[in-house]
Amino acid sequence: MEKKKISIQGKVALVSGSNRGIGKAITVELLENGAKKVYAGARKISSLEELKTKYGERLVPIELDVTKDDSIANAAKIATDVEILVNNAGIFAMGNFLGGNLLESLKTNLDINVWGLVKLTNAFLEILTKQESAAIVSISSVAGLANMPMALTYSVSKAAVHSVVQGLRGELKDSNILVAGVYPGPIETDMSKGLEMEKDSPENVARNIIQGIVEGKEDIFPDVMSKQVAEGYSTSPKAVEEQFANFV
Ligand SMILES: NC(=O)c1ccc[n+]([C@@H]2O[C@H](COP(=O)([O-])OP(=O)(O)OC[C@H]3O[C@@H](n4cnc5c(N)ncnc54)[C@H](OP(=O)(O)O)[C@@H]3O)[C@@H](O)[C@H]2O)c1
């Protein structure tokens, strides 16, 4: 099947959770690569001041909380020209069976990482199908391919994202829309502050995500660790499961 390559030049994008971390880096990367406009989704518009000052009219702040239906509906009412939707907003609520916080963290992770992503995608689907060429880019995690027991419920949510991406890609296989899943390893952002692991930079991740969609990649492994995991996963998913079980 022919790859759906996405040119960034002159495109209009929306990035959820664009005010910091990976989302901010993706927003910058899109604008630096010739995107006409990026709707920068954030729960607090004031957190976008730095980006707004730098990019002026090409950056359109948009109040967006993916757990709030009216916020999503409002975004879809305003951003009717979106061609690239980046589902980046996410949370890392720690919890597992033996460590505690199991049910609370499961609910939080699912509410934001899965329900939020599904609702936002659903709200923009009609807009995207009308475009000549479009993309839906969703950030899962390597923990979505094999569960990391130390963050069991987060992994569950990211596995659900992986499944949503696969299902939607199947549904849209005859469409003009590239449905890409992104599977990062540990990245140097607020989210991973407590994790003692080697981390890649959000800028490098953003560069590889944008490069990935330009090349029409459906599965994007945007950093050093994720590339290694992808290689291991392609030969033995079981070995990756065992490797992740050793992370504490
Ligand atoms: N960092 C990693 O190691 C890593 C690895 C694999 C995958 N990921 C994934 O990459 C994505 C970005 O993570 P990050 O590392 O950049 O995290 P981060 O620095 O903690 O940023 C998370 C972003 O999501 C936003 N957000 C949280 N809840 C939201 C909600 N209900 N509605 C809208 N936005 C919301 C945050 O907004 P506020 O500023 O308002 O809180 C923030 O902009 C996430 O999906 C994450 O799971 C991260």
PDB file of C-alpha atoms in Angstrom, residues 33-202:
ATOM      1  CA  ASN A  33       9.086  23.429   9.200  1.00  0.00           C
ATOM      2  CA  GLY A  34       6.673  25.769   7.456  1.00  0.00           C
ATOM      3  CA  ALA A  35       3.281  25.026   8.995  1.00  0.00           C
ATOM      4  CA  LYS A  36       0.953  27.897   8.149  1.00  0.00           C
ATOM      5  CA  LYS A  37      -0.724  27.864  11.550  1.00  0.00           C
ATOM      6  CA  VAL A  38      -0.717  25.826  14.734  1.00  0.00           C
ATOM      7  CA  TYR A  39      -3.644  25.843  17.118  1.00  0.00           C
ATOM      8  CA  ALA A  40      -1.834  25.454  20.408  1.00  0.00           C
ATOM      9  CA  GLY A  41      -4.099  23.598  22.806  1.00  0.00           C
ATOM     10  CA  ALA A  42      -3.556  24.250  26.490  1.00  0.00           C
ATOM     11  CA  ARG A  43      -5.601  24.119  29.658  1.00  0.00           C
ATOM     12  CA  LYS A  44      -4.289  27.590  30.549  1.00  0.00           C
ATOM     13  CA  ILE A  45      -3.844  30.032  27.689  1.00  0.00           C
ATOM     14  CA  SER A  46      -1.417  32.055  29.829  1.00  0.00           C
ATOM     15  CA  SER A  47       1.060  29.154  29.656  1.00  0.00           C
ATOM     16  CA  LEU A  48       1.468  29.828  25.916  1.00  0.00           C
ATOM     17  CA  GLU A  49       2.831  33.358  26.272  1.00  0.00           C
ATOM     18  CA  GLU A  50       6.404  32.531  25.256  1.00  0.00           C
ATOM     19  CA  LEU A  51       5.311  30.654  22.122  1.00  0.00           C
ATOM     20  CA  LYS A  52       2.812  33.364  21.205  1.00  0.00           C
ATOM     21  CA  THR A  53       5.455  36.085  21.493  1.00  0.00           C
ATOM     22  CA  LYS A  54       7.829  34.101  19.285  1.00  0.00           C
ATOM     23  CA  TYR A  55       5.432  33.011  16.530  1.00  0.00           C
ATOM     24  CA  GLY A  56       2.774  35.757  16.506  1.00  0.00           C
ATOM     25  CA  GLU A  57      -0.255  35.121  14.315  1.00  0.00           C
ATOM     26  CA  ARG A  58       0.905  31.680  13.186  1.00  0.00           C
ATOM     27  CA  LEU A  59       0.310  30.418  16.727  1.00  0.00           C
ATOM     28  CA  VAL A  60      -3.327  30.445  17.783  1.00  0.00           C
ATOM     29  CA  PRO A  61      -3.826  29.661  21.482  1.00  0.00           C
ATOM     30  CA  ILE A  62      -6.860  27.537  22.101  1.00  0.00           C
ATOM     31  CA  GLU A  63      -8.212  26.592  25.508  1.00  0.00           C
ATOM     32  CA  LEU A  64      -8.417  22.819  25.536  1.00  0.00           C
ATOM     33  CA  ASP A  65      -8.977  20.390  28.369  1.00  0.00           C
ATOM     34  CA  VAL A  66      -9.460  16.924  26.893  1.00  0.00           C
ATOM     35  CA  THR A  67     -11.510  15.788  29.887  1.00  0.00           C
ATOM     36  CA  LYS A  68     -14.149  18.458  29.227  1.00  0.00           C
ATOM     37  CA  ASP A  69     -16.694  17.852  26.473  1.00  0.00           C
ATOM     38  CA  ASP A  70     -17.552  21.528  26.055  1.00  0.00           C
ATOM     39  CA  SER A  71     -13.886  22.431  25.738  1.00  0.00           C
ATOM     40  CA  ILE A  72     -13.403  19.845  22.970  1.00  0.00           C
ATOM     41  CA  ALA A  73     -16.584  20.925  21.175  1.00  0.00           C
ATOM     42  CA  ASN A  74     -15.502  24.545  21.346  1.00  0.00           C
ATOM     43  CA  ALA A  75     -12.059  23.716  19.893  1.00  0.00           C
ATOM     44  CA  ALA A  76     -13.680  21.890  16.977  1.00  0.00           C
ATOM     45  CA  LYS A  77     -15.962  24.858  16.391  1.00  0.00           C
ATOM     46  CA  ILE A  78     -13.010  27.258  16.199  1.00  0.00           C
ATOM     47  CA  ALA A  79     -10.353  25.172  14.459  1.00  0.00           C
ATOM     48  CA  THR A  80     -12.320  24.102  11.390  1.00  0.00           C
ATOM     49  CA  ASP A  81      -9.292  24.130   9.073  1.00  0.00           C
ATOM     50  CA  VAL A  82      -7.113  21.587  10.906  1.00  0.00           C
ATOM     51  CA  GLU A  83      -5.175  19.189   8.682  1.00  0.00           C
ATOM     52  CA  ILE A  84      -2.822  17.660  11.246  1.00  0.00           C
ATOM     53  CA  LEU A  85      -4.176  16.650  14.658  1.00  0.00           C
ATOM     54  CA  VAL A  86      -1.557  15.823  17.263  1.00  0.00           C
ATOM     55  CA  ASN A  87      -2.951  13.934  20.259  1.00  0.00           C
ATOM     56  CA  ASN A  88      -0.183  14.705  22.708  1.00  0.00           C
ATOM     57  CA  ALA A  89      -1.877  15.712  25.993  1.00  0.00           C
ATOM     58  CA  GLY A  90      -1.295  13.095  28.605  1.00  0.00           C
ATOM     59  CA  ILE A  91      -0.722  12.251  32.232  1.00  0.00           C
ATOM     60  CA  PHE A  92       1.503   9.802  34.075  1.00  0.00           C
ATOM     61  CA  ALA A  93      -0.377   8.721  37.197  1.00  0.00           C
ATOM     62  CA  MET A  94       1.647   6.094  39.057  1.00  0.00           C
ATOM     63  CA  GLY A  95      -0.193   3.020  40.276  1.00  0.00           C
ATOM     64  CA  ASN A  96      -0.116  -0.761  40.289  1.00  0.00           C
ATOM     65  CA  PHE A  97      -1.392  -3.749  42.282  1.00  0.00           C
ATOM     66  CA  LEU A  98       1.349  -4.017  44.910  1.00  0.00           C
ATOM     67  CA  GLY A  99       2.434  -0.381  45.147  1.00  0.00           C
ATOM     68  CA  GLY A 100      -1.043   1.055  45.578  1.00  0.00           C
ATOM     69  CA  ASN A 101      -3.092   3.792  43.935  1.00  0.00           C
ATOM     70  CA  LEU A 102      -4.336   1.128  41.510  1.00  0.00           C
ATOM     71  CA  LEU A 103      -7.895   2.214  40.798  1.00  0.00           C
ATOM     72  CA  GLU A 104      -7.403   5.949  41.195  1.00  0.00           C
ATOM     73  CA  SER A 105      -4.473   5.995  38.802  1.00  0.00           C
ATOM     74  CA  LEU A 106      -6.240   3.708  36.330  1.00  0.00           C
ATOM     75  CA  LYS A 107      -9.158   6.092  36.194  1.00  0.00           C
ATOM     76  CA  THR A 108      -6.974   9.184  35.814  1.00  0.00           C
ATOM     77  CA  ASN A 109      -4.791   7.614  33.114  1.00  0.00           C
ATOM     78  CA  LEU A 110      -7.775   6.312  31.175  1.00  0.00           C
ATOM     79  CA  ASP A 111      -9.772   9.551  31.489  1.00  0.00           C
ATOM     80  CA  ILE A 112      -7.034  11.729  30.031  1.00  0.00           C
ATOM     81  CA  ASN A 113      -4.868   9.444  27.900  1.00  0.00           C
ATOM     82  CA  VAL A 114      -7.658   7.373  26.351  1.00  0.00           C
ATOM     83  CA  TRP A 115     -11.101   8.985  26.696  1.00  0.00           C
ATOM     84  CA  GLY A 116      -9.628  12.446  26.113  1.00  0.00           C
ATOM     85  CA  LEU A 117      -7.763  11.295  23.022  1.00  0.00           C
ATOM     86  CA  VAL A 118     -10.732   9.394  21.608  1.00  0.00           C
ATOM     87  CA  LYS A 119     -13.115  12.303  22.153  1.00  0.00           C
ATOM     88  CA  LEU A 120     -10.769  14.866  20.644  1.00  0.00           C
ATOM     89  CA  THR A 121     -10.125  12.662  17.612  1.00  0.00           C
ATOM     90  CA  ASN A 122     -13.824  12.030  17.163  1.00  0.00           C
ATOM     91  CA  ALA A 123     -14.582  15.739  17.315  1.00  0.00           C
ATOM     92  CA  PHE A 124     -12.073  16.487  14.534  1.00  0.00           C
ATOM     93  CA  LEU A 125     -12.707  13.516  12.276  1.00  0.00           C
ATOM     94  CA  GLU A 126     -15.227  15.237  10.027  1.00  0.00           C
ATOM     95  CA  ILE A 127     -12.942  18.247   9.618  1.00  0.00           C
ATOM     96  CA  LEU A 128      -9.982  16.007   8.749  1.00  0.00           C
ATOM     97  CA  THR A 129     -11.828  13.837   6.245  1.00  0.00           C
ATOM     98  CA  LYS A 130     -12.683  16.975   4.259  1.00  0.00           C
ATOM     99  CA  GLN A 131      -9.010  17.852   3.753  1.00  0.00           C
ATOM    100  CA  GLU A 132      -7.031  16.872   0.683  1.00  0.00           C
ATOM    101  CA  SER A 133      -4.340  15.330   2.878  1.00  0.00           C
ATOM    102  CA  ALA A 134      -4.420  14.990   6.652  1.00  0.00           C
ATOM    103  CA  ALA A 135      -2.848  13.253   9.628  1.00  0.00           C
ATOM    104  CA  ILE A 136      -3.828  12.088  13.085  1.00  0.00           C
ATOM    105  CA  VAL A 137      -0.723  11.640  15.216  1.00  0.00           C
ATOM    106  CA  SER A 138      -1.222  10.057  18.628  1.00  0.00           C
ATOM    107  CA  ILE A 139       1.430   9.735  21.318  1.00  0.00           C
ATOM    108  CA  SER A 140       1.400   6.315  22.929  1.00  0.00           C
ATOM    109  CA  SER A 141       4.602   5.019  24.584  1.00  0.00           C
ATOM    110  CA  VAL A 142       6.918   2.028  24.539  1.00  0.00           C
ATOM    111  CA  ALA A 143       4.889   1.091  27.632  1.00  0.00           C
ATOM    112  CA  GLY A 144       1.938   0.712  25.275  1.00  0.00           C
ATOM    113  CA  LEU A 145       3.666  -2.180  23.521  1.00  0.00           C
ATOM    114  CA  ALA A 146       4.629  -4.060  26.694  1.00  0.00           C
ATOM    115  CA  ASN A 147       3.466  -3.221  30.188  1.00  0.00           C
ATOM    116  CA  MET A 148       5.912  -1.590  32.620  1.00  0.00           C
ATOM    117  CA  PRO A 149       4.673  -2.969  35.960  1.00  0.00           C
ATOM    118  CA  MET A 150       6.061  -0.026  37.940  1.00  0.00           C
ATOM    119  CA  ALA A 151       3.596   2.139  35.995  1.00  0.00           C
ATOM    120  CA  LEU A 152       1.058  -0.561  35.299  1.00  0.00           C
ATOM    121  CA  THR A 153      -2.048   1.567  34.878  1.00  0.00           C
ATOM    122  CA  TYR A 154      -0.255   4.161  32.738  1.00  0.00           C
ATOM    123  CA  SER A 155       0.895   1.291  30.507  1.00  0.00           C
ATOM    124  CA  VAL A 156      -2.689   0.042  30.252  1.00  0.00           C
ATOM    125  CA  SER A 157      -3.773   3.460  29.008  1.00  0.00           C
ATOM    126  CA  LYS A 158      -0.979   3.629  26.451  1.00  0.00           C
ATOM    127  CA  ALA A 159      -1.773   0.100  25.212  1.00  0.00           C
ATOM    128  CA  ALA A 160      -5.328   1.325  24.692  1.00  0.00           C
ATOM    129  CA  VAL A 161      -3.998   4.270  22.697  1.00  0.00           C
ATOM    130  CA  HIS A 162      -1.991   1.835  20.551  1.00  0.00           C
ATOM    131  CA  SER A 163      -5.145  -0.178  19.914  1.00  0.00           C
ATOM    132  CA  VAL A 164      -7.199   2.915  19.107  1.00  0.00           C
ATOM    133  CA  VAL A 165      -4.540   3.956  16.592  1.00  0.00           C
ATOM    134  CA  GLN A 166      -4.581   0.541  14.926  1.00  0.00           C
ATOM    135  CA  GLY A 167      -8.360   0.440  14.770  1.00  0.00           C
ATOM    136  CA  LEU A 168      -8.726   3.956  13.422  1.00  0.00           C
ATOM    137  CA  ARG A 169      -6.015   3.303  10.831  1.00  0.00           C
ATOM    138  CA  GLY A 170      -7.999   0.320   9.646  1.00  0.00           C
ATOM    139  CA  GLU A 171     -11.212   2.305   9.492  1.00  0.00           C
ATOM    140  CA  LEU A 172      -9.484   5.064   7.532  1.00  0.00           C
ATOM    141  CA  LYS A 173      -7.361   2.878   5.293  1.00  0.00           C
ATOM    142  CA  ASP A 174      -9.020   4.099   2.102  1.00  0.00           C
ATOM    143  CA  SER A 175      -9.000   7.727   3.193  1.00  0.00           C
ATOM    144  CA  ASN A 176      -6.617  10.623   2.758  1.00  0.00           C
ATOM    145  CA  ILE A 177      -5.663  10.505   6.446  1.00  0.00           C
ATOM    146  CA  LEU A 178      -2.363   9.182   7.784  1.00  0.00           C
ATOM    147  CA  VAL A 179      -2.976   7.627  11.202  1.00  0.00           C
ATOM    148  CA  ALA A 180       0.340   7.499  13.021  1.00  0.00           C
ATOM    149  CA  GLY A 181       1.190   6.101  16.439  1.00  0.00           C
ATOM    150  CA  VAL A 182       4.223   7.406  18.316  1.00  0.00           C
ATOM    151  CA  TYR A 183       5.996   5.195  20.844  1.00  0.00           C
ATOM    152  CA  PRO A 184       8.560   7.214  22.830  1.00  0.00           C
ATOM    153  CA  GLY A 185      10.857   5.876  25.516  1.00  0.00           C
ATOM    154  CA  PRO A 186      11.832   8.100  28.468  1.00  0.00           C
ATOM    155  CA  ILE A 187      12.016  11.764  27.453  1.00  0.00           C
ATOM    156  CA  GLU A 188      13.367  14.689  29.481  1.00  0.00           C
ATOM    157  CA  THR A 189      10.130  16.474  30.464  1.00  0.00           C
ATOM    158  CA  ASP A 190       8.214  17.253  33.670  1.00  0.00           C
ATOM    159  CA  MET A 191       6.432  13.916  33.262  1.00  0.00           C
ATOM    160  CA  SER A 192       9.566  11.809  33.650  1.00  0.00           C
ATOM    161  CA  LYS A 193      11.168  13.850  36.452  1.00  0.00           C
ATOM    162  CA  GLY A 194      11.062  11.024  38.985  1.00  0.00           C
ATOM    163  CA  LEU A 195      12.418   8.376  36.626  1.00  0.00           C
ATOM    164  CA  GLU A 196      16.090   7.529  36.799  1.00  0.00           C
ATOM    165  CA  MET A 197      16.668   6.410  33.246  1.00  0.00           C
ATOM    166  CA  GLU A 198      18.651   7.713  30.326  1.00  0.00           C
ATOM    167  CA  LYS A 199      16.403  10.189  28.532  1.00  0.00           C
ATOM    168  CA  ASP A 200      16.266  11.732  25.078  1.00  0.00           C
ATOM    169  CA  SER A 201      15.293  15.364  24.494  1.00  0.00           C
ATOM    170  CA  PRO A 202      11.790  16.549  23.520  1.00  0.00           C
TER     171      PRO A 202
END
